[in-house]
Short mmCIF file of C-alpha atoms (C1' of nucleotides) in Angstrom, two decimals:
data_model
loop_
_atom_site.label_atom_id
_atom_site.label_comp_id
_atom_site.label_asym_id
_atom_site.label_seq_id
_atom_site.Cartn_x
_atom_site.Cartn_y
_atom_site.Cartn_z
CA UNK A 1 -23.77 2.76 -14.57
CA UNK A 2 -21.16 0.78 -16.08
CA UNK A 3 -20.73 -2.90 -15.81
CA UNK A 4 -18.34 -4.14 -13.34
CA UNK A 5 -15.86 -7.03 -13.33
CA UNK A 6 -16.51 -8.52 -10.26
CA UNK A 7 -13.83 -11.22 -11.14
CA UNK A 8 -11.60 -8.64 -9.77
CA UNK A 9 -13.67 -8.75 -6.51
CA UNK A 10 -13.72 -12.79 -6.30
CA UNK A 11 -9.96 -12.83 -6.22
CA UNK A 12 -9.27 -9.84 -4.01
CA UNK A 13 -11.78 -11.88 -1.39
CA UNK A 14 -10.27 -14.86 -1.52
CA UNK A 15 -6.74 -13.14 -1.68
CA UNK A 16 -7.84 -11.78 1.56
CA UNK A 17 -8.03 -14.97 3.29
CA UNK A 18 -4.87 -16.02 2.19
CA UNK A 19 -2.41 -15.82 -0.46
CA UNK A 20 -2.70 -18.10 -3.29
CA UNK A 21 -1.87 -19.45 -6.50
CA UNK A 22 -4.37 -18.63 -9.78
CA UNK A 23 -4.98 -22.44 -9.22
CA UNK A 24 -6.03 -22.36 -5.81
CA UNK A 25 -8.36 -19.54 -6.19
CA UNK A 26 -10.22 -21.73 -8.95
CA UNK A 27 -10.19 -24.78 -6.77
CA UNK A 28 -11.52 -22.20 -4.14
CA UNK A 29 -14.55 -21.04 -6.00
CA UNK A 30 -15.23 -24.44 -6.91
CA UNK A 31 -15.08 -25.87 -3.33
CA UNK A 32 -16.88 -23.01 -1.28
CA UNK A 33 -19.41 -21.65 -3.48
CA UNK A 34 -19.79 -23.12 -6.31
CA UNK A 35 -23.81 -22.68 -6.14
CA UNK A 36 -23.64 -19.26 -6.19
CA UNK A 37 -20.31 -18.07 -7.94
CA UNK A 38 -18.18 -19.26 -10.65
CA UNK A 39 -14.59 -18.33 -12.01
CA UNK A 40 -12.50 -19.81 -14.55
CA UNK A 41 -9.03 -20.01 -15.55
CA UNK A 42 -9.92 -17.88 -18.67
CA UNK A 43 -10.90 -15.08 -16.44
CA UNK A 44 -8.71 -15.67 -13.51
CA UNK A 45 -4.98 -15.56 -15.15
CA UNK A 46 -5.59 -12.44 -17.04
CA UNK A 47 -6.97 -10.77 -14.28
CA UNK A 48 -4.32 -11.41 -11.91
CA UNK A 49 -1.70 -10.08 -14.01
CA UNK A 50 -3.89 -6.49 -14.73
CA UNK A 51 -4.52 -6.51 -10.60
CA UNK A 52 -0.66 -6.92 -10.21
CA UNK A 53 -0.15 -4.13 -12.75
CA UNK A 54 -2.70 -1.77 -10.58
CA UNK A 55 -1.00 -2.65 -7.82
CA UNK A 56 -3.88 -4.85 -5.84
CA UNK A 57 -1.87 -7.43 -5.24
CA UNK A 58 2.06 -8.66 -4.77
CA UNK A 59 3.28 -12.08 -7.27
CA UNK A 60 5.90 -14.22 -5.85
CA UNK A 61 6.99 -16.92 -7.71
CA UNK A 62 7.40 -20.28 -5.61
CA UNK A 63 10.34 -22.79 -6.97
CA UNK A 64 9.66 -26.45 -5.68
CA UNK A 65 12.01 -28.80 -6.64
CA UNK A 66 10.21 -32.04 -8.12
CA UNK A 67 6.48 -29.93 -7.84
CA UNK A 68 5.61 -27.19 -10.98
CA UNK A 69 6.28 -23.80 -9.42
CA UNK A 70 3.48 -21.81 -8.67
CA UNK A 71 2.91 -17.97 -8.63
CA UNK A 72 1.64 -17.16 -5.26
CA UNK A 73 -0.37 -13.67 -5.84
CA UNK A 74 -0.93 -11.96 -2.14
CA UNK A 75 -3.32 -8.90 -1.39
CA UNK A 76 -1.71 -5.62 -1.08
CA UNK A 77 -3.07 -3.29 1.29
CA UNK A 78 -4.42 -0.96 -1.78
CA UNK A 79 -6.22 -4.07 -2.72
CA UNK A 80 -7.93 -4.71 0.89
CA UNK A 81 -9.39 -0.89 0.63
CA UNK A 82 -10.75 -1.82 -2.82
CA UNK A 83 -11.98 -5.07 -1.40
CA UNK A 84 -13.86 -3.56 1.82
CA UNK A 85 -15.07 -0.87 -0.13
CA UNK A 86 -17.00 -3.11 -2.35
CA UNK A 87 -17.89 -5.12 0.41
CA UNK A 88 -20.22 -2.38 1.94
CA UNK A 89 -22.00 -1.25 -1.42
CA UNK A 90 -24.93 -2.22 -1.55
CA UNK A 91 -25.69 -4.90 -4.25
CA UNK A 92 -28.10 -4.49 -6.69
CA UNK A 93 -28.50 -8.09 -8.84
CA UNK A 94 -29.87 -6.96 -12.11
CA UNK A 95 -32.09 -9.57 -13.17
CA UNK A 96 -32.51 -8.49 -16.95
CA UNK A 97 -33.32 -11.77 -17.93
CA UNK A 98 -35.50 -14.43 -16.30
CA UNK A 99 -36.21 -16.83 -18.57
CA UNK A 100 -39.05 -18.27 -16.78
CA UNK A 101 -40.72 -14.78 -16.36
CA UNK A 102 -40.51 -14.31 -20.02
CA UNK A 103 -42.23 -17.71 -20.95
CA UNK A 104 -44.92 -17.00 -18.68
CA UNK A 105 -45.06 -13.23 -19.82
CA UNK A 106 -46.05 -14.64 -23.47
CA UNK A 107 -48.70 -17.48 -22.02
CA UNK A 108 -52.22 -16.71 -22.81
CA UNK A 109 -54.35 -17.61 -20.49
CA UNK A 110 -58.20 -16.05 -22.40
CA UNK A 111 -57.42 -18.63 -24.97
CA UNK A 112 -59.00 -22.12 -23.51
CA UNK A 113 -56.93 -24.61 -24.61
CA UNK A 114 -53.61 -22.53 -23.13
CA UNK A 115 -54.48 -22.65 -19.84
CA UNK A 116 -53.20 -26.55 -19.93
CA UNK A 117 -50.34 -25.69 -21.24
CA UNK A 118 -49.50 -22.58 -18.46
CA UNK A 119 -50.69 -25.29 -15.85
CA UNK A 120 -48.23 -27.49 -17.62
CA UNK A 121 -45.28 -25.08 -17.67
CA UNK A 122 -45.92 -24.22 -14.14
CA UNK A 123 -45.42 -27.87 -13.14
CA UNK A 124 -42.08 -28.53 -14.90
CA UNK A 125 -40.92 -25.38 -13.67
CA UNK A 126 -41.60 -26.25 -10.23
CA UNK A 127 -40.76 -29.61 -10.56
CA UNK A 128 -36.86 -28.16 -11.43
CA UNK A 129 -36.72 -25.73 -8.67
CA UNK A 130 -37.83 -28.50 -6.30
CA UNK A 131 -34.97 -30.75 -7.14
CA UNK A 132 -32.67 -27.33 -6.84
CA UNK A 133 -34.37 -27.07 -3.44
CA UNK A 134 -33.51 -30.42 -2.53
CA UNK A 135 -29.55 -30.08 -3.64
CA UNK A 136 -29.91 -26.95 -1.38
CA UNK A 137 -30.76 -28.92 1.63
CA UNK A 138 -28.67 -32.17 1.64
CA UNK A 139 -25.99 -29.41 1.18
CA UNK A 140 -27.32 -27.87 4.11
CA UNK A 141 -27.59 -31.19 6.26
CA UNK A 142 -23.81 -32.08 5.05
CA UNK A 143 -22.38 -28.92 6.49
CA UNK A 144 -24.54 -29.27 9.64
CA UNK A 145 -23.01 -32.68 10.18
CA UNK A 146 -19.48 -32.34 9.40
CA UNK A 147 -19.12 -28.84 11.28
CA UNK A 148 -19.96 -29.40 14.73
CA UNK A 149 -18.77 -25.98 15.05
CA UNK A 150 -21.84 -24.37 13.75
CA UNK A 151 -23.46 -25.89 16.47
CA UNK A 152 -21.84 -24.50 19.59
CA UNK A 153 -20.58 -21.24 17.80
CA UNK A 154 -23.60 -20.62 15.85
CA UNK A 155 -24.14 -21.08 12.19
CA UNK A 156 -21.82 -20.56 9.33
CA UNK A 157 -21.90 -18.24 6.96
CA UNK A 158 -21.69 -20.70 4.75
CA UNK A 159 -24.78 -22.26 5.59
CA UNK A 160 -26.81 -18.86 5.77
CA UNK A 161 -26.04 -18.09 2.21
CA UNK A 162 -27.39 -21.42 1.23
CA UNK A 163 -30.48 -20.11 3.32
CA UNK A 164 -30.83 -17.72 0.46
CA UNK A 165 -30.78 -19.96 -1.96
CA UNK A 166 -33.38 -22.42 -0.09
CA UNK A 167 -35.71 -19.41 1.31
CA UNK A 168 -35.66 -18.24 -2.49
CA UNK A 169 -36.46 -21.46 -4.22
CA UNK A 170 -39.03 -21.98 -1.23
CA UNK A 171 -41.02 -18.45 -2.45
CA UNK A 172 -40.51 -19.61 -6.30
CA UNK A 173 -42.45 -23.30 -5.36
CA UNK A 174 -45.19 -21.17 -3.42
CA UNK A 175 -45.96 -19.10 -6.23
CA UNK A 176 -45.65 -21.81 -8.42
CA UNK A 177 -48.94 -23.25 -6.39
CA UNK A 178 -50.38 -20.09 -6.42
CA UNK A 179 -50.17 -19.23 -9.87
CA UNK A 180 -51.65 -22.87 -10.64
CA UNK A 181 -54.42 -21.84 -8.49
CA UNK A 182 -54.93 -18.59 -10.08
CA UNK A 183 -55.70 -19.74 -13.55
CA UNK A 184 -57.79 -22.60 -12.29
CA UNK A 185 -59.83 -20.28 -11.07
CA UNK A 186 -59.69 -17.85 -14.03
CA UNK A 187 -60.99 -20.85 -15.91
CA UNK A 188 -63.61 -21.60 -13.79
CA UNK A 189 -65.16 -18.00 -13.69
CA UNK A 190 -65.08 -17.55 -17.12
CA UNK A 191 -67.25 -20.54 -17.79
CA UNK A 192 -70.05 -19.00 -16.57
CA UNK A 193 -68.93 -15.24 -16.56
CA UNK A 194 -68.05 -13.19 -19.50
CA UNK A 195 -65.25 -14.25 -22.04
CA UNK A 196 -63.08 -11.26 -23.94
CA UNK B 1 -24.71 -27.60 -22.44
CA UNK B 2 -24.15 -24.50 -24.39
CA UNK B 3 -25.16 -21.43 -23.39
CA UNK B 4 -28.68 -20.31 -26.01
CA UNK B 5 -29.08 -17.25 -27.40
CA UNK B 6 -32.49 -16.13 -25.39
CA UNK B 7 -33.21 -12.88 -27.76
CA UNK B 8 -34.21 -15.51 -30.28
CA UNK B 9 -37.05 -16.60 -28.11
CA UNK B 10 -38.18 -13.62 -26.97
CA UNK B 11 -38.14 -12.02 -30.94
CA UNK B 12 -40.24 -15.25 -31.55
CA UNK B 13 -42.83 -14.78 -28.60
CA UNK B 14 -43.11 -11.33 -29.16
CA UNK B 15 -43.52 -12.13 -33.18
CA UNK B 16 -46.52 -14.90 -32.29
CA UNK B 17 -48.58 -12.06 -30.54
CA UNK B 18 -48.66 -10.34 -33.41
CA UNK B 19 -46.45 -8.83 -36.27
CA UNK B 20 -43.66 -6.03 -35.75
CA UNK B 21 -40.88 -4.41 -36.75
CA UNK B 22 -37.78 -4.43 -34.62
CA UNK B 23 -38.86 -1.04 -33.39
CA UNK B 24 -42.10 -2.21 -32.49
CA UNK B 25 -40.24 -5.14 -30.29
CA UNK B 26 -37.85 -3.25 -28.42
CA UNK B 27 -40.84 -0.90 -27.52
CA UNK B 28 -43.26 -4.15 -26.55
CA UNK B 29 -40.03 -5.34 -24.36
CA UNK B 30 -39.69 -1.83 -22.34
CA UNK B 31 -43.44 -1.38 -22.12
CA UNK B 32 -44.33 -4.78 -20.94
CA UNK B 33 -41.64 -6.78 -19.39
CA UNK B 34 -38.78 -4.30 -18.24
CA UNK B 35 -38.68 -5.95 -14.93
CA UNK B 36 -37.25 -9.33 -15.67
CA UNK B 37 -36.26 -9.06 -19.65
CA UNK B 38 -34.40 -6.46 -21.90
CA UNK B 39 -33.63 -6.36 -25.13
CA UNK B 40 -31.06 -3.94 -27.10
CA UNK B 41 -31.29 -2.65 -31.03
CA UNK B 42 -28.07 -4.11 -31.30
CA UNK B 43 -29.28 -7.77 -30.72
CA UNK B 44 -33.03 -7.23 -32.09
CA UNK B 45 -31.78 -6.09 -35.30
CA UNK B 46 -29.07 -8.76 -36.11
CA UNK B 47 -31.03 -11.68 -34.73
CA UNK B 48 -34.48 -10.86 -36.94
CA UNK B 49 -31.96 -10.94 -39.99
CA UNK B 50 -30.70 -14.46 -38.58
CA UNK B 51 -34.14 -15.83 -38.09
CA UNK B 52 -35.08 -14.49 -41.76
CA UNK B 53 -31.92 -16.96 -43.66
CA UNK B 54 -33.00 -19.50 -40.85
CA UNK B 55 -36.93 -19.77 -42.22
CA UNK B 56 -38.32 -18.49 -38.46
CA UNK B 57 -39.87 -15.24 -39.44
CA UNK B 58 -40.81 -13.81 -42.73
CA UNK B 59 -39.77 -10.08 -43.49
CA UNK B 60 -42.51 -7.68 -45.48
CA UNK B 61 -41.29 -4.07 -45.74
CA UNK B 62 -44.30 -1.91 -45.24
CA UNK B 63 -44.14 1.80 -47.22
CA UNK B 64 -45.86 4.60 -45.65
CA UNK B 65 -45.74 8.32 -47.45
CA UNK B 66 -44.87 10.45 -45.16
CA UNK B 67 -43.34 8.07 -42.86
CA UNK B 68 -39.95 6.19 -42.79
CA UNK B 69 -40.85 2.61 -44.20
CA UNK B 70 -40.92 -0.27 -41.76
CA UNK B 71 -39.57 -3.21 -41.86
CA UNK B 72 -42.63 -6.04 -40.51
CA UNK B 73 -41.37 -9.37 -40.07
CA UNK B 74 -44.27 -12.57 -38.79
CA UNK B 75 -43.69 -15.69 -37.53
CA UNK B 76 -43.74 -18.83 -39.82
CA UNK B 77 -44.75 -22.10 -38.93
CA UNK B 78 -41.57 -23.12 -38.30
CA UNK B 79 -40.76 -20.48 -35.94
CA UNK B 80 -43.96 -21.36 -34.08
CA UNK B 81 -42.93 -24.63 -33.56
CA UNK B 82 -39.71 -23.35 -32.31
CA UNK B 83 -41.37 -21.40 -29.80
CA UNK B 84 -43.55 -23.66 -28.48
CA UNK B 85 -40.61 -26.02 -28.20
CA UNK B 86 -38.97 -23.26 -25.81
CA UNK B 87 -42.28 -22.46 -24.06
CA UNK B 88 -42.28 -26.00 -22.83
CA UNK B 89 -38.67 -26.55 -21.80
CA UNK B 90 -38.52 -25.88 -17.79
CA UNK B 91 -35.92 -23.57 -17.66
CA UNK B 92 -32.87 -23.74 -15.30
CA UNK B 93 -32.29 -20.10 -14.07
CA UNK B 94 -28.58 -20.50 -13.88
CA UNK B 95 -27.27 -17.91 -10.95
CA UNK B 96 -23.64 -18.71 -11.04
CA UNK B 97 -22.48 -15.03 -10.00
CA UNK B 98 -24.85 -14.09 -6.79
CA UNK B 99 -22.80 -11.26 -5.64
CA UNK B 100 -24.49 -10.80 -2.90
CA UNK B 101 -24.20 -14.48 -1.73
CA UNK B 102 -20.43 -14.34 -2.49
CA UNK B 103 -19.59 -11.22 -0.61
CA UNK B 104 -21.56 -13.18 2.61
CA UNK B 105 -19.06 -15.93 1.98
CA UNK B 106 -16.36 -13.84 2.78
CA UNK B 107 -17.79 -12.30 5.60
CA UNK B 108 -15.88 -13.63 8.82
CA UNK B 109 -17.79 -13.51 11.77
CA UNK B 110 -15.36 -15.19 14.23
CA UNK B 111 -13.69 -11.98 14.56
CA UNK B 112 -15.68 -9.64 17.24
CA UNK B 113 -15.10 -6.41 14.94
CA UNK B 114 -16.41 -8.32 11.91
CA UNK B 115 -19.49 -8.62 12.85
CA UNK B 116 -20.67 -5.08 12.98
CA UNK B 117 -19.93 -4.90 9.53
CA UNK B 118 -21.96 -8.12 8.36
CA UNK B 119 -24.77 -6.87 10.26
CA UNK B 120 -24.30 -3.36 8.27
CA UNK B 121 -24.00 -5.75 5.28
CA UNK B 122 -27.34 -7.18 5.94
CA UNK B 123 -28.93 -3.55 6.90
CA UNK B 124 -27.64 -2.30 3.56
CA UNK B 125 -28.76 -5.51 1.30
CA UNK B 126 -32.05 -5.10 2.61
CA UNK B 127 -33.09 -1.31 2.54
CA UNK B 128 -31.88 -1.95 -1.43
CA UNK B 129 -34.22 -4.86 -1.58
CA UNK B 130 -36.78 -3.22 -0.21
CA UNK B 131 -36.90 -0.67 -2.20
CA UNK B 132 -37.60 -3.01 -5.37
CA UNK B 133 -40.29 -4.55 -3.16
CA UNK B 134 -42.01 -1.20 -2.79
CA UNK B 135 -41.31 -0.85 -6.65
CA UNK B 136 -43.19 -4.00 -7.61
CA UNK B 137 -46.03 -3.35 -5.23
CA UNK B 138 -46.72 -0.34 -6.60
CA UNK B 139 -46.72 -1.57 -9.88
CA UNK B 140 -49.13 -4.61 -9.04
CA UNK B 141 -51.71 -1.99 -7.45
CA UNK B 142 -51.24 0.00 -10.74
CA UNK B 143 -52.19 -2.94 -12.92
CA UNK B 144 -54.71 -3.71 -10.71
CA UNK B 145 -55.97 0.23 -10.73
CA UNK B 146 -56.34 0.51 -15.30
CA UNK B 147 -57.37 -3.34 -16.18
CA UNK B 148 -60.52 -3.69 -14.51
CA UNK B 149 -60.67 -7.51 -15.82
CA UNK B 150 -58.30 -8.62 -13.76
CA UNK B 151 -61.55 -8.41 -11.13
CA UNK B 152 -64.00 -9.88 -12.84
CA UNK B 153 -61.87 -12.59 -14.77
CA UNK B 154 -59.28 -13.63 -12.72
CA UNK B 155 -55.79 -12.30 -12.51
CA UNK B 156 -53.89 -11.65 -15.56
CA UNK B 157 -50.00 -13.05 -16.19
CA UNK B 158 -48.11 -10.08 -16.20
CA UNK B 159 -48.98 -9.89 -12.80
CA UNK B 160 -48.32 -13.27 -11.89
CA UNK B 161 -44.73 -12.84 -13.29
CA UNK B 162 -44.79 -9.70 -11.10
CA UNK B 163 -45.57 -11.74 -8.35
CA UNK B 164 -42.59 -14.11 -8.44
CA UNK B 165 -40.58 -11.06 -7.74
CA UNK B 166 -42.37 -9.69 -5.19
CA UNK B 167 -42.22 -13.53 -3.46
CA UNK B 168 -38.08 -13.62 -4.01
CA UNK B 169 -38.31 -10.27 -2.48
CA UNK B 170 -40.17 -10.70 0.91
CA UNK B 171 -38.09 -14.18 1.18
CA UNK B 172 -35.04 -12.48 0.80
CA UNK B 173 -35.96 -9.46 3.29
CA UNK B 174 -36.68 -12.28 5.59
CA UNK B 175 -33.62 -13.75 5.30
CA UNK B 176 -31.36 -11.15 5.82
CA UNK B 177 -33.61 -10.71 9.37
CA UNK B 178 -33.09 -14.07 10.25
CA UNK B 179 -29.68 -13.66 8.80
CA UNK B 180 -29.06 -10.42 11.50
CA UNK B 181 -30.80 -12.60 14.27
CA UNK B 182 -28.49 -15.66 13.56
CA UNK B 183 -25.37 -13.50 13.73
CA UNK B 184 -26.41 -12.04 17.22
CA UNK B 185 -26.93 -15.37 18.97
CA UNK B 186 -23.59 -15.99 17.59
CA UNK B 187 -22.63 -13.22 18.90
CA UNK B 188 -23.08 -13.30 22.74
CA UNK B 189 -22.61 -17.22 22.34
CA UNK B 190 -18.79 -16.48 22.05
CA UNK B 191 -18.71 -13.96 25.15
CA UNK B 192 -19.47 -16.96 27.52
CA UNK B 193 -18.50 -19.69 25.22
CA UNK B 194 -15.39 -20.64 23.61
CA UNK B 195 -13.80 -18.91 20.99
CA UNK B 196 -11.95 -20.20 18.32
"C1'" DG C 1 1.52 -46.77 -19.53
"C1'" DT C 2 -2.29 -44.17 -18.95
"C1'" DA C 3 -5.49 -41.46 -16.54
"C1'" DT C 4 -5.80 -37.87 -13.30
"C1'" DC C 5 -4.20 -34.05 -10.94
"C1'" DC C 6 -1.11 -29.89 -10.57
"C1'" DA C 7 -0.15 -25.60 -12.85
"C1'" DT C 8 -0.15 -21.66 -16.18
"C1'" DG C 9 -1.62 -19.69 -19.75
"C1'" DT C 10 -3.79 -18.18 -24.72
"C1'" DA C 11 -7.26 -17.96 -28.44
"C1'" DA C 12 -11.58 -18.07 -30.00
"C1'" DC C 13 -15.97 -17.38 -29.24
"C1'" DC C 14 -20.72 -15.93 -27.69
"C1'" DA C 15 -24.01 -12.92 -25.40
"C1'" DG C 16 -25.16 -8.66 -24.35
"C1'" DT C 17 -24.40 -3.49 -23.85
"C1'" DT C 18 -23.26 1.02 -25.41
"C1'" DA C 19 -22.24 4.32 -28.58
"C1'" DC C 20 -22.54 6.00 -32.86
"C1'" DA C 21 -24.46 7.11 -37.68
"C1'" DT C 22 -28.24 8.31 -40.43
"C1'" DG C 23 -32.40 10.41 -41.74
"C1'" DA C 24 -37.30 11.44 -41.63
"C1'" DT C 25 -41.35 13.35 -38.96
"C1'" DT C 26 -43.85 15.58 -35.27
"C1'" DG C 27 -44.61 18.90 -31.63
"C1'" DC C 28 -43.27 23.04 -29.25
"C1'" DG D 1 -35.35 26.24 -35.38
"C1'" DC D 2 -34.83 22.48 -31.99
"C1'" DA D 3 -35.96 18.62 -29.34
"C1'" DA D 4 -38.17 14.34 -29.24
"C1'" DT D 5 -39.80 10.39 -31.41
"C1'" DC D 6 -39.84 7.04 -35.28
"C1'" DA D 7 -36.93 3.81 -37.58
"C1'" DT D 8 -32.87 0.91 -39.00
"C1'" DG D 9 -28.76 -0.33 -38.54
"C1'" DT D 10 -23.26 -0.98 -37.46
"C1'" DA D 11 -19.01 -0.99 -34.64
"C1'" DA D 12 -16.70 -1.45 -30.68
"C1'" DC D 13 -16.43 -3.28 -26.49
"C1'" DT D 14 -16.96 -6.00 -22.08
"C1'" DG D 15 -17.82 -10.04 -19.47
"C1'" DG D 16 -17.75 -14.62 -19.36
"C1'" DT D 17 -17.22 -19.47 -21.24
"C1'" DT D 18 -14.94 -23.09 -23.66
"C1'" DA D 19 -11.39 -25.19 -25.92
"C1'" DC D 20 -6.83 -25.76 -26.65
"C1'" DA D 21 -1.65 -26.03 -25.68
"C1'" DT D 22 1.94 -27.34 -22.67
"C1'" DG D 23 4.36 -30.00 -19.39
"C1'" DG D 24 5.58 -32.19 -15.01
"C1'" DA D 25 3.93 -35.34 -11.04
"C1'" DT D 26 1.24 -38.85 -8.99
"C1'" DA D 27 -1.69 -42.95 -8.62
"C1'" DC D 28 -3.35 -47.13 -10.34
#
DNA sequence: GTATCCATGTAACCAGTTACATGATTGC
DNA sequence: GCAATCATGTAACTGGTTACATGGATAC
């Protein structure tokens, strides 16, 4: 299975809520979810142009006196079928590399003196996702308190992808403990029980 | 901060277990980490001659009759005290392109109609995380099954690693049930409430 | 008058993936 | 004889990031 732009996908969505200017989708991405997505200028422009050329979406150029003109890109109805059709497959996020896996994939705990080290690297690590965590929810508490919406109407969506994020970093700081636990324990047993 | 080449590192741990030719690491990669790291010929092999001109590894071409000659390369000091450098460095798992976050974010459950499909959404996300769930369980019980240490002297690493994923999993099953639950109080909210 | 924002773009670069080329050996 | 594995490498490409170039408008 091939790799897939999904730049392509980031503008057709946001295309979809309205039409917009390369410029506004990058001020977009920025604003709404910038935890969890990123685009840049470098990727946007070119794309637009190649999506205009397949047809995806319709370029209108705006002319405002005194203001730069803009190019105002708009979603063609080709480019909503391409945009819900991606929006019901299934997403599988390839994690090839985790960084923090790999570290701890290449700690060894039989040799004595490593196991301060692993205990080590399991505190910074969990001492980074906690502050992530803690980004997570004042974000959370911010969009609570200036959508009163989401109170009466139920919750954004907005707020329950940041529940991904926080229910996420939650599991990584419970395994962190865990894990800390673990080797203590592995230590402790092999005082007085065999050593490989 | 730039973005680090990460092959380095994982050339270097893989080096400090013991020595091996770039064969030998690509096969130590897809035996023993495939889950969460992957490495290709076509980094391995320009990155070990890299690390050679940068004084990191040390290269010893090893001539078997009969067999094609291998090329062994070891760590050096130097690249020990590289990789110790990374081991200890918490590392900031960068997700700046969640699609599965993003394609939430454009989700709009005001409209009636809409939701259906973000509940399908959820449905969909789910069965595929589930499925890696099951694949990491079954995994874990196989470890557990052929390294009969793991009993008798504590748990070894490359399952802890394993069970990072299967903790991201179960959190993120959970949340697309809470997720589904949210939606539905939203849901027969609006019948009786207001809608925007 | 200068820093910041609006606005569009290109070029260069880096990381990582895939495909290809080569050739020897082993197992069926 | 043929497929699979051992073994090393290169080339081409894709996705994504960063830096640069340009120029007008606005705010202080």
């Amino acid at each position: 299975m091939p790799k897939i732009n999904k730049t392509k996908y980031a503008i057709l969505g946001i295309l979809n809520l309205k039409p917009s200017s390369g410029y506004d989708i990058k001020k977009y991405c920025d604003l709404s979810f910038s935890h969890y997505w990123n685009e840049n200028f470098g990727s946007i422009y070119p794309m637009l142009k190649r999506m205009e050329m397949e047809g995806l979406v319709n370029k209108k150029t705006e002319q405002n006196e005194g203001k730069p003109s803009r190019i105002i890109y708009s979603i063609t109805e080709k480019g909503k079928s391409e945009f819900y059709e991606w929006m019901l497959t299934p997403t599988e996020e390839k994690s090839t590399r985790r960084e923090r896996l790999l570290k701890l994939a290449f700690a060894n705990p039989r040799e004595e003196n490593n196991r301060e080290i692993i205990m080590e690297m399991f505190e910074r690590q969990k001492a980074v996702i906690q502050q992530k965590l803690d980004e997570y929810l004042q974000i959370e508490n911010d969009i609570a308190m200036d959508d009163p919406l989401t109170e009466t109407n139920g919750i954004s969506l907005r707020v329950i992808a940041l529940r991904c994020l926080i229910a996420e970093s939650r599991a990584q700081i419970q395994w962190c403990e865990e894990s800390v636990e673990a080797i203590k324990n592995m230590k402790s047993k092999s005082k007085n029980g065999r050593t490989s």
